[in-house]
PDB file of C-alpha atoms and ligand atoms in Angstrom:
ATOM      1  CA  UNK A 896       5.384  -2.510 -27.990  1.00  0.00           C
ATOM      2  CA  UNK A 897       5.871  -6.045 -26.369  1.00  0.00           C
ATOM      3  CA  UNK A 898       7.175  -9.059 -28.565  1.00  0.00           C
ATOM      4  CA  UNK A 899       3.958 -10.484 -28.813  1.00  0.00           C
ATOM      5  CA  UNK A 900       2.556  -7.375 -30.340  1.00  0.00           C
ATOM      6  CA  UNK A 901       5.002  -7.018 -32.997  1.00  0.00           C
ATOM      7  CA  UNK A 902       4.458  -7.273 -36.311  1.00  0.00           C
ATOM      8  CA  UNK A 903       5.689 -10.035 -38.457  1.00  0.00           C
ATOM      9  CA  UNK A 904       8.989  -9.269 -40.670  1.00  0.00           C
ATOM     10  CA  UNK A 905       9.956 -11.642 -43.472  1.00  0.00           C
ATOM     11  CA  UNK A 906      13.363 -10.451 -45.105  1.00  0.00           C
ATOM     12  CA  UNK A 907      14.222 -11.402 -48.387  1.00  0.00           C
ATOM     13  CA  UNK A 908      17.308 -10.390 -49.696  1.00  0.00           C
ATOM     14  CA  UNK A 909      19.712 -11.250 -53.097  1.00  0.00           C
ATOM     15  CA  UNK A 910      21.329  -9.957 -56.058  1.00  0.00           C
ATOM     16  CA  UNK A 911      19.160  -8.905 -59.194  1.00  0.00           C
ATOM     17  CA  UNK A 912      16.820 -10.825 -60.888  1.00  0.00           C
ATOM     18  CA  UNK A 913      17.422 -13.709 -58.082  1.00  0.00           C
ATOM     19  CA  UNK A 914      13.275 -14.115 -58.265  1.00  0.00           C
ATOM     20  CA  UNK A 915      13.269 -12.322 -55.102  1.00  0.00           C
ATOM     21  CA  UNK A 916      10.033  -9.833 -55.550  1.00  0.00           C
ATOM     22  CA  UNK A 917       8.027 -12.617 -57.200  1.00  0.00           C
ATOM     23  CA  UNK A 918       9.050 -15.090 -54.320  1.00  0.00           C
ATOM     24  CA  UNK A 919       8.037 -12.543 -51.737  1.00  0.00           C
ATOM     25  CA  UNK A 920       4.702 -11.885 -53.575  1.00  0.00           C
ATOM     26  CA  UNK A 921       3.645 -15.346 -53.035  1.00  0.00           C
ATOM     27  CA  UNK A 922       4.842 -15.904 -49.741  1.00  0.00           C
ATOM     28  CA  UNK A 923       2.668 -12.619 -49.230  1.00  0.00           C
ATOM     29  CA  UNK A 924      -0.129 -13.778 -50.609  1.00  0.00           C
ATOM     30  CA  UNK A 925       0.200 -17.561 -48.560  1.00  0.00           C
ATOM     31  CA  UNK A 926       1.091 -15.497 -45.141  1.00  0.00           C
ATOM     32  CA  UNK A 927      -1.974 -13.072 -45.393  1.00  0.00           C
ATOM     33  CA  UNK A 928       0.997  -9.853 -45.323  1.00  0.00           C
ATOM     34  CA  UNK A 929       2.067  -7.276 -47.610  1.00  0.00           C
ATOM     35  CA  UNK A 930       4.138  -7.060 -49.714  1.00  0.00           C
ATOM     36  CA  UNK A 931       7.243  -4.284 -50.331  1.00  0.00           C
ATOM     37  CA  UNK A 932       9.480  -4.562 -52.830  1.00  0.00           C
ATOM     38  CA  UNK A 933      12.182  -1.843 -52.026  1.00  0.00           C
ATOM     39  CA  UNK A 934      13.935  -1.744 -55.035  1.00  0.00           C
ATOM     40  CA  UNK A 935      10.732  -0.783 -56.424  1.00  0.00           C
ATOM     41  CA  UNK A 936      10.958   2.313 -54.517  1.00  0.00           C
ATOM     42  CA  UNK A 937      14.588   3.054 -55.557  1.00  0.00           C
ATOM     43  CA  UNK A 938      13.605   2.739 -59.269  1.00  0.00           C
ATOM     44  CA  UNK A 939      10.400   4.989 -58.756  1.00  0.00           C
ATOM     45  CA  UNK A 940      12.381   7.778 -57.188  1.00  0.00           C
ATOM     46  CA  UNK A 941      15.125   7.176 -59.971  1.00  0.00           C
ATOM     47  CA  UNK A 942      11.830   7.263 -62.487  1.00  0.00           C
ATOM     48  CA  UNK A 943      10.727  10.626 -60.712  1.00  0.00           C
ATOM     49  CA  UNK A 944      14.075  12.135 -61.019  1.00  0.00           C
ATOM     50  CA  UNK A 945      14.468  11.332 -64.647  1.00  0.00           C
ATOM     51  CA  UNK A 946      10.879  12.863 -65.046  1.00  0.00           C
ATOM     52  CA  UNK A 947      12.667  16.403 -64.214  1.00  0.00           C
ATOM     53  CA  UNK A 948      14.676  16.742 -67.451  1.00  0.00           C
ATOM     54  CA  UNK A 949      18.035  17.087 -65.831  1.00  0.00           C
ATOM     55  CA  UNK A 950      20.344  14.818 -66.769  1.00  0.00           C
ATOM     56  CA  UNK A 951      21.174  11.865 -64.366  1.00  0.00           C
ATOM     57  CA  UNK A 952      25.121  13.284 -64.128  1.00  0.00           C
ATOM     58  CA  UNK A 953      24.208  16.360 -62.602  1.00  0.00           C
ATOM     59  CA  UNK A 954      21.488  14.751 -60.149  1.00  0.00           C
ATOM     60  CA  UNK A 955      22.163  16.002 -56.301  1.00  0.00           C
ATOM     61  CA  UNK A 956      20.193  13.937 -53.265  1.00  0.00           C
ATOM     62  CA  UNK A 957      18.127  16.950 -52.783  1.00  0.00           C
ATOM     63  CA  UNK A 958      16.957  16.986 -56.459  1.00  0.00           C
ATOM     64  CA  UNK A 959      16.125  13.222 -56.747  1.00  0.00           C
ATOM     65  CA  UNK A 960      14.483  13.798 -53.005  1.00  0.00           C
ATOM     66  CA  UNK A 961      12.265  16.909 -54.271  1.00  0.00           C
ATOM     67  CA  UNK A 962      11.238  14.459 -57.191  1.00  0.00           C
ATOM     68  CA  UNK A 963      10.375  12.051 -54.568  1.00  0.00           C
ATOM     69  CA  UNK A 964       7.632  13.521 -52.823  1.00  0.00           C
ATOM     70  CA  UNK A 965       4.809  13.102 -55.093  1.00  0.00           C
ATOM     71  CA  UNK A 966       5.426   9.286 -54.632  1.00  0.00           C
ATOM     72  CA  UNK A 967       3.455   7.570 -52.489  1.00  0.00           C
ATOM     73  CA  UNK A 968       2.823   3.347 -51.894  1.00  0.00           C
ATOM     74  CA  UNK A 969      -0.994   1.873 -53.222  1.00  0.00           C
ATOM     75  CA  UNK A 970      -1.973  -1.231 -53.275  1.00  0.00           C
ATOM     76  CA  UNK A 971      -1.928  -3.758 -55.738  1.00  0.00           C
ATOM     77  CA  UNK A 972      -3.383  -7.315 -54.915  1.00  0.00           C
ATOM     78  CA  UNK A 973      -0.657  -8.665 -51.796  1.00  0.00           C
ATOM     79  CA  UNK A 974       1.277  -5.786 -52.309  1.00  0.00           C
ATOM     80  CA  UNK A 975       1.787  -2.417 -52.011  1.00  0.00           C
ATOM     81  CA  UNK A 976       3.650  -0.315 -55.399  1.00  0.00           C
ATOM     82  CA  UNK A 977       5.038   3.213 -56.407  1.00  0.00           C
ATOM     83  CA  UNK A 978       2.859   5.495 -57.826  1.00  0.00           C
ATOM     84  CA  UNK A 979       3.119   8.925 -58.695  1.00  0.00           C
ATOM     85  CA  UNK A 980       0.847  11.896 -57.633  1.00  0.00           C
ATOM     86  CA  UNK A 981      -1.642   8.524 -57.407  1.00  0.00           C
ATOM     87  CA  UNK A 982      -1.101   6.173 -60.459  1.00  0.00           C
ATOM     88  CA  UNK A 983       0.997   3.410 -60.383  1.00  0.00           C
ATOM     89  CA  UNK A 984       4.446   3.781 -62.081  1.00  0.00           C
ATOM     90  CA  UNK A 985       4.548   0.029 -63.161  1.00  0.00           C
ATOM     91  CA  UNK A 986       5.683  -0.175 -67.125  1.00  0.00           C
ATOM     92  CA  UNK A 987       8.012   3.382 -66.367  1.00  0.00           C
ATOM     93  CA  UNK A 988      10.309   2.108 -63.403  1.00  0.00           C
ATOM     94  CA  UNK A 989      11.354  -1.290 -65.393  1.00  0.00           C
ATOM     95  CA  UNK A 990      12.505   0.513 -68.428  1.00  0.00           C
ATOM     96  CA  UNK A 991      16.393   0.240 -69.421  1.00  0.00           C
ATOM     97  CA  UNK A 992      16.881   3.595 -68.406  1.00  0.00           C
ATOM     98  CA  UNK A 993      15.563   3.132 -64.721  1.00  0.00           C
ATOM     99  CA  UNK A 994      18.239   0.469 -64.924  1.00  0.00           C
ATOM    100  CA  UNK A 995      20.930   1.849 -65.545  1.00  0.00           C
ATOM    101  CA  UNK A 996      20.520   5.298 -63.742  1.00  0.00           C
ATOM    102  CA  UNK A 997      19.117   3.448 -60.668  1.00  0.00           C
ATOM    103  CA  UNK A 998      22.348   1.660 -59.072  1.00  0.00           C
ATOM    104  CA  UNK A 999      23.555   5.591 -58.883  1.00  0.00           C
ATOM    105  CA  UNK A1000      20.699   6.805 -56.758  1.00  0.00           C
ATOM    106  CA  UNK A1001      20.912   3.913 -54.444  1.00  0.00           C
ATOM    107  CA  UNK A1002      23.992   4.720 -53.345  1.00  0.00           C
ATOM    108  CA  UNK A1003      22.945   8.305 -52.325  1.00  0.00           C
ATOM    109  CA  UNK A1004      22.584   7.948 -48.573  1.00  0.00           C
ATOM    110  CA  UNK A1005      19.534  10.308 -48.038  1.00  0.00           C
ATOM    111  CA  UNK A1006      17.880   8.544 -51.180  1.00  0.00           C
ATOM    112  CA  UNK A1007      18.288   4.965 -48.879  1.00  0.00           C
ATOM    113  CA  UNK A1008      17.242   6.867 -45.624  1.00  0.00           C
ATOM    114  CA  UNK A1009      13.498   7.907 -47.458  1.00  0.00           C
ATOM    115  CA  UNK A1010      13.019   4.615 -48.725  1.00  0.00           C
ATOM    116  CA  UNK A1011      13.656   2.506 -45.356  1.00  0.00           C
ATOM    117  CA  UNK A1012      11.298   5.287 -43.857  1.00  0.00           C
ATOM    118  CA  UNK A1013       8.775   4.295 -45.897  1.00  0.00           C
ATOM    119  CA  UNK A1014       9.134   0.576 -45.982  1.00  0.00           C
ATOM    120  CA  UNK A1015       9.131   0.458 -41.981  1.00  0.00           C
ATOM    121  CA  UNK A1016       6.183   3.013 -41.860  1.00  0.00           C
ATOM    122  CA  UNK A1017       4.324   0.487 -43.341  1.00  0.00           C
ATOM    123  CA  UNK A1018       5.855  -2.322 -40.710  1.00  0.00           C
ATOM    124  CA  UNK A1019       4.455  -0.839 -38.036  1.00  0.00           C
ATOM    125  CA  UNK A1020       1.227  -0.906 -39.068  1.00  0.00           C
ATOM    126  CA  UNK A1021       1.066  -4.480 -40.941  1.00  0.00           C
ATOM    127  CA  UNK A1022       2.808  -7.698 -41.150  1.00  0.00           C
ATOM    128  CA  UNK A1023       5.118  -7.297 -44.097  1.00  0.00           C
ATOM    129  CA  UNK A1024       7.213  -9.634 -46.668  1.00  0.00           C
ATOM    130  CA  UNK A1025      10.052  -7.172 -47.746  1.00  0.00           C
ATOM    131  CA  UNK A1026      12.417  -7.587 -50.488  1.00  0.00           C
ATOM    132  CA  UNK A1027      15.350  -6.228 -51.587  1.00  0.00           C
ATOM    133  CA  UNK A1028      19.286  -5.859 -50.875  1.00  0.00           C
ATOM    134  CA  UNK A1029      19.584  -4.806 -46.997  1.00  0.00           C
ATOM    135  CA  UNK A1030      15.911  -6.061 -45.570  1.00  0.00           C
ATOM    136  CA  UNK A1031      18.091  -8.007 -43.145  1.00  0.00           C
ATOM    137  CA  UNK A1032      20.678  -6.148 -42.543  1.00  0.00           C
ATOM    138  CA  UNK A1033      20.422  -2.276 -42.477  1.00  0.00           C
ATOM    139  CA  UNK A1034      15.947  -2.104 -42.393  1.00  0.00           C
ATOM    140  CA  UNK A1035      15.170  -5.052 -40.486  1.00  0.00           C
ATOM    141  CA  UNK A1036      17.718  -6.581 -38.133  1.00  0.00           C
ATOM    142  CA  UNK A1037      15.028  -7.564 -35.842  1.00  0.00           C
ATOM    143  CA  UNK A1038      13.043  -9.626 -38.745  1.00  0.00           C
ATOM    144  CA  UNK A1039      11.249 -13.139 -37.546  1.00  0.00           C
ATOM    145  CA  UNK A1040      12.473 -14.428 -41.091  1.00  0.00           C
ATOM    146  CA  UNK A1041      15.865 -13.830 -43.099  1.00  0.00           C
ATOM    147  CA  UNK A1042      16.479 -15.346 -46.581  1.00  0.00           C
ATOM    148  CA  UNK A1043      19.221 -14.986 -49.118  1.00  0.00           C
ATOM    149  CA  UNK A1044      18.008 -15.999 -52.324  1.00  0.00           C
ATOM    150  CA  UNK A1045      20.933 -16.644 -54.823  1.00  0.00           C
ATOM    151  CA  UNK A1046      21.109 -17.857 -58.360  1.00  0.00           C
ATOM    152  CA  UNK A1047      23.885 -19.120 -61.020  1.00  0.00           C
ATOM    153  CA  UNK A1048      23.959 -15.560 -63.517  1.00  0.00           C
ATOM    154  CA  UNK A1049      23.044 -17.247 -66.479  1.00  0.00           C
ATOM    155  CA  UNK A1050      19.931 -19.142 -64.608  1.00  0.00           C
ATOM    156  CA  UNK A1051      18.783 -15.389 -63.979  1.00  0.00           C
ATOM    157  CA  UNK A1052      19.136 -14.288 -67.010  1.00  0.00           C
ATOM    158  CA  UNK A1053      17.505 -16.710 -68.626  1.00  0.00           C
ATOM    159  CA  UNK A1054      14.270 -16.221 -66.314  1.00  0.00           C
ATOM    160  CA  UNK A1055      14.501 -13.088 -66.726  1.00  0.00           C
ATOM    161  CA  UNK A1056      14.683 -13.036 -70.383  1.00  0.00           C
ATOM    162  CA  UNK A1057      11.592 -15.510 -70.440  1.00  0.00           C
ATOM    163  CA  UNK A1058       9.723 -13.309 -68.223  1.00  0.00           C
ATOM    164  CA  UNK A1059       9.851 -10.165 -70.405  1.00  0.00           C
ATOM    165  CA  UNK A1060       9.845 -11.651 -74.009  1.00  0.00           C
ATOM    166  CA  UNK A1061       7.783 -14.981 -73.284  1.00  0.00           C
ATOM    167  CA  UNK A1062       9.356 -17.014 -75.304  1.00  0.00           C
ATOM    168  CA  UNK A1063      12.696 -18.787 -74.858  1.00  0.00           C
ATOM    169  CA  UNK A1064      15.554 -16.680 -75.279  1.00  0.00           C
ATOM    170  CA  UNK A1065      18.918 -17.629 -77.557  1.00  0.00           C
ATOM    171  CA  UNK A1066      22.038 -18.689 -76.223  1.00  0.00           C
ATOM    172  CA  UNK A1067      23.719 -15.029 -77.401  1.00  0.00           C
ATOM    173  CA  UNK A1068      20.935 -13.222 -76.118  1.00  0.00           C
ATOM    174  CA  UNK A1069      21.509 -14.646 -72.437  1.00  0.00           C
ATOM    175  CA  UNK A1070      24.809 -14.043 -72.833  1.00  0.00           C
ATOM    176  CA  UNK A1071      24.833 -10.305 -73.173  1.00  0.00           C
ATOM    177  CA  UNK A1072      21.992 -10.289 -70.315  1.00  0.00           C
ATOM    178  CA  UNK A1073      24.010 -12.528 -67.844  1.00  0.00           C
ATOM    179  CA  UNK A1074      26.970 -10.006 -69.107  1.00  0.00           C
ATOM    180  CA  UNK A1075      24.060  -6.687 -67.951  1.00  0.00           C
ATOM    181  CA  UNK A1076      23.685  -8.604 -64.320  1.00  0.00           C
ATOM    182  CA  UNK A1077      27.358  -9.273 -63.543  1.00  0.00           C
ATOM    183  CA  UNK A1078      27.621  -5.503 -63.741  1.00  0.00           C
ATOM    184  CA  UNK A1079      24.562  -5.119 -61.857  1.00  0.00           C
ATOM    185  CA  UNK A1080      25.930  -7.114 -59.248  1.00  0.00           C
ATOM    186  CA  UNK A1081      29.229  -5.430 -59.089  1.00  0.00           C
ATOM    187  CA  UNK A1082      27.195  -2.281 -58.891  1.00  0.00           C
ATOM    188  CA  UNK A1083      25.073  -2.790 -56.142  1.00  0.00           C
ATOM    189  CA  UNK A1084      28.130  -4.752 -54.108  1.00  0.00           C
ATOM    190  CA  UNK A1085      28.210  -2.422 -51.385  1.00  0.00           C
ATOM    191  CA  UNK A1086      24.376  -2.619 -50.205  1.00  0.00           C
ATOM    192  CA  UNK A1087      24.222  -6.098 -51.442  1.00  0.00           C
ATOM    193  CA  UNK A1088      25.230  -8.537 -48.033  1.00  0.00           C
ATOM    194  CA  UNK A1089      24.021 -11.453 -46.401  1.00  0.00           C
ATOM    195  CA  UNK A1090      22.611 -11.237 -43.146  1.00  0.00           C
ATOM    196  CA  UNK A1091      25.132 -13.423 -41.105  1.00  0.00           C
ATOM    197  CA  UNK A1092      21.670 -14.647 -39.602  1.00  0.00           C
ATOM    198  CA  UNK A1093      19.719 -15.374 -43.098  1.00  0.00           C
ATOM    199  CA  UNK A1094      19.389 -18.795 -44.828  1.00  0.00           C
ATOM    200  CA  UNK A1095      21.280 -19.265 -48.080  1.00  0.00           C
ATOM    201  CA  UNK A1096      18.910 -20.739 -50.611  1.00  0.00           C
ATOM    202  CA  UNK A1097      20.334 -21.161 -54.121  1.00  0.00           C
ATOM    203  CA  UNK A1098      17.275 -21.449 -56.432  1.00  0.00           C
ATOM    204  CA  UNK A1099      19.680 -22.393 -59.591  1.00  0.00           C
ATOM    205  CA  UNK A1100      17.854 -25.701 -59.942  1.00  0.00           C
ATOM    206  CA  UNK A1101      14.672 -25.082 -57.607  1.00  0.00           C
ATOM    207  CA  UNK A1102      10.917 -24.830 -58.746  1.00  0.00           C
ATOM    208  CA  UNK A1103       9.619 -20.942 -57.592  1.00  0.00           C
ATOM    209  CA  UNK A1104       7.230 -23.207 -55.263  1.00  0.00           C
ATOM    210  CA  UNK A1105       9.306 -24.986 -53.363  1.00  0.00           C
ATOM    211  CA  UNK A1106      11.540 -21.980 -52.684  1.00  0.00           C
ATOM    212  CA  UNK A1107       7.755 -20.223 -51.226  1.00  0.00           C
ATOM    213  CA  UNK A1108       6.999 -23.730 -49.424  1.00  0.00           C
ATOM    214  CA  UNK A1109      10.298 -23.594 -47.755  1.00  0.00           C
ATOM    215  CA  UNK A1110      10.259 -19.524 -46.941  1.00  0.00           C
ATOM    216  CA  UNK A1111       6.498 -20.595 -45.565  1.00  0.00           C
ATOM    217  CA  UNK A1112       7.587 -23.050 -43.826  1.00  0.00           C
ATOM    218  CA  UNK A1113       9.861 -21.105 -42.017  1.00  0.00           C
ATOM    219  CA  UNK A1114       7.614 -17.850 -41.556  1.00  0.00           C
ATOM    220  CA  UNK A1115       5.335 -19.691 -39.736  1.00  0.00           C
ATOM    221  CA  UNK A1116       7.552 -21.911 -37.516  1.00  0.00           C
ATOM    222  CA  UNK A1117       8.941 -18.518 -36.673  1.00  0.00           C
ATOM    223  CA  UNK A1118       5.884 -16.387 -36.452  1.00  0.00           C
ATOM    224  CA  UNK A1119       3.826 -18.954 -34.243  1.00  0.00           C
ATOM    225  CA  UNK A1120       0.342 -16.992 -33.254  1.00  0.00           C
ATOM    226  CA  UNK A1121       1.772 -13.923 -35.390  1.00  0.00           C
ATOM    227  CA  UNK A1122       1.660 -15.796 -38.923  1.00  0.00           C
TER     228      UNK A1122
HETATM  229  O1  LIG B2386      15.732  -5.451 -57.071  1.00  0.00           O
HETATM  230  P1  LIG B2386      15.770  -4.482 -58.198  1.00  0.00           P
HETATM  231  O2  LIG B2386      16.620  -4.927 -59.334  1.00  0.00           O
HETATM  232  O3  LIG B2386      14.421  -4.036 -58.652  1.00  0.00           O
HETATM  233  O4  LIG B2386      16.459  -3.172 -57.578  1.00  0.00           O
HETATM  234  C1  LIG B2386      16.762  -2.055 -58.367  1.00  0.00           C
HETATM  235  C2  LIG B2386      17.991  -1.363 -57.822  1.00  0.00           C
HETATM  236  O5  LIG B2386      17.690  -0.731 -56.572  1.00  0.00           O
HETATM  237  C3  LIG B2386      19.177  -2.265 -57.534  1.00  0.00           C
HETATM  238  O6  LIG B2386      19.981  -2.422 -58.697  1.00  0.00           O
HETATM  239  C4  LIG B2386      19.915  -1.504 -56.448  1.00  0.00           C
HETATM  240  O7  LIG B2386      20.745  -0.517 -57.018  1.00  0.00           O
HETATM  241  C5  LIG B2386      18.809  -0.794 -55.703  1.00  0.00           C
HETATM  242  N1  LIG B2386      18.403  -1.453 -54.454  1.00  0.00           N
HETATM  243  C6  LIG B2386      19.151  -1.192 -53.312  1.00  0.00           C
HETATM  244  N2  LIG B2386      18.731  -1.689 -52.110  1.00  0.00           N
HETATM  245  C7  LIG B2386      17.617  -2.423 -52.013  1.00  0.00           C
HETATM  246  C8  LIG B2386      16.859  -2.721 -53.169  1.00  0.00           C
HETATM  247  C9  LIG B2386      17.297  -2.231 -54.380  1.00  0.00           C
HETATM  248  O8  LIG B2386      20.174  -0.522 -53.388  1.00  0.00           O
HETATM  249  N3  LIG B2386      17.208  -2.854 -50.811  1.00  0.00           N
END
């Protein structure tokens, strides 16, 4: 395929609950492209294995991969999601148990092989915003776009906190979820790196749409006729 050809590839990449999937859903929506959030897929296949009734200690890559194959990607508005044999595992795969077992299973190395399969199946055929830890790095070192979204610990906390209990959450209840993060982070450390070629954006004091504006901005500066 020549470079003009090509598919589009916007890479967005940063630590959990960095606003990451919700950023890339917009700039999806504002681009015309679809949307993949891969640590969607690494918390459906962790949802699938936990589905099998053994427990998570005794989980082997060919297991949680057997448990994978009744997963497949459906749309959803901008974006395509897990789903398993056909409906969409939405509520399941952001449990506290997904969360916890999930940082295990995305270290297995056959577990990351299946999901970058999937995620650049669907690059060849579309334009894609991706989002995850490695987009840039490992699945996409060729992508037109490269951002590294980072956020102060207690800023994502907080967000994160007001997205799942809309209201505003106390000062001891951020703590002990900034506290669930930093552990996250230190968890995922290993997949987790900045493309030497992405842009740093810290969104500790930026509005969601001005992080999209900027992302935009850049897509289609880089994209030209492709965008
Ligand atoms: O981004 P999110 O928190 O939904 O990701 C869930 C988990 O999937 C992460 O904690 C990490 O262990 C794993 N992950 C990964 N590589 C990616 C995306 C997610 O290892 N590209």
């Amino acid at each position: 395929m020549s470079s003009s050809e090509r598919r589009g590839i916007v890479a967005i990449d940063g630590p959990a609950a960095s606003g990451k999937s919700s950023t890339a859903e917009w700039v999806a929506r504002e681009l015309g492209f679809t949307h993949v959030d891969s640590g969607s897929l690494y918390r459906a296949v962790t949802a699938a294995a936990l589905r099998t009734g053994v427990p998570a200690a005794e989980w082997t890559p060919a297991l949680v991969l057997g448990a994978a194959d009744d997963i497949t990607l459906v749309p959803d508005g901008h974006s395509l999601v897990p789903a398993f044999e056909g409906a969409p595992m939405t509520d399941e795969i952001r449990g506290a148990i997904v969360n916890a077992a999930v940082p295990r299973v995305a270290r297995m190395s056959a577990v990351r092989a299946w999901v970058n399969d999937r995620i650049r199946e669907v690059a060849r055929a579309r334009n894609v915003v991706v989002d995850g830890r490695d987009m840039g790095t490992a699945v996409f070192p060729e992508a037109d776009v490269k951002v590294y979204l980072v956020a102060d610990p207690w800023e994502r906390a907080k967000r994160r906190l007001v997205q799942h209990l809309r209201r505003l959450p106390t000062e001891a209840e951020i703590a002990a979820e900034t506290d669930r993060l930093v552990h996250r982070d230190a968890a995922d450390a290993t997949q987790s790196v900045q493309a030497r070629d992405a842009l740093l954006i810290d969104t500790t004091h930026l509005l969601q749409e001005e992080q999209v504006a900027r992302i935009v901005a850049l897509a289609r500066a880089a994209l030209g006729g492709r965008g």
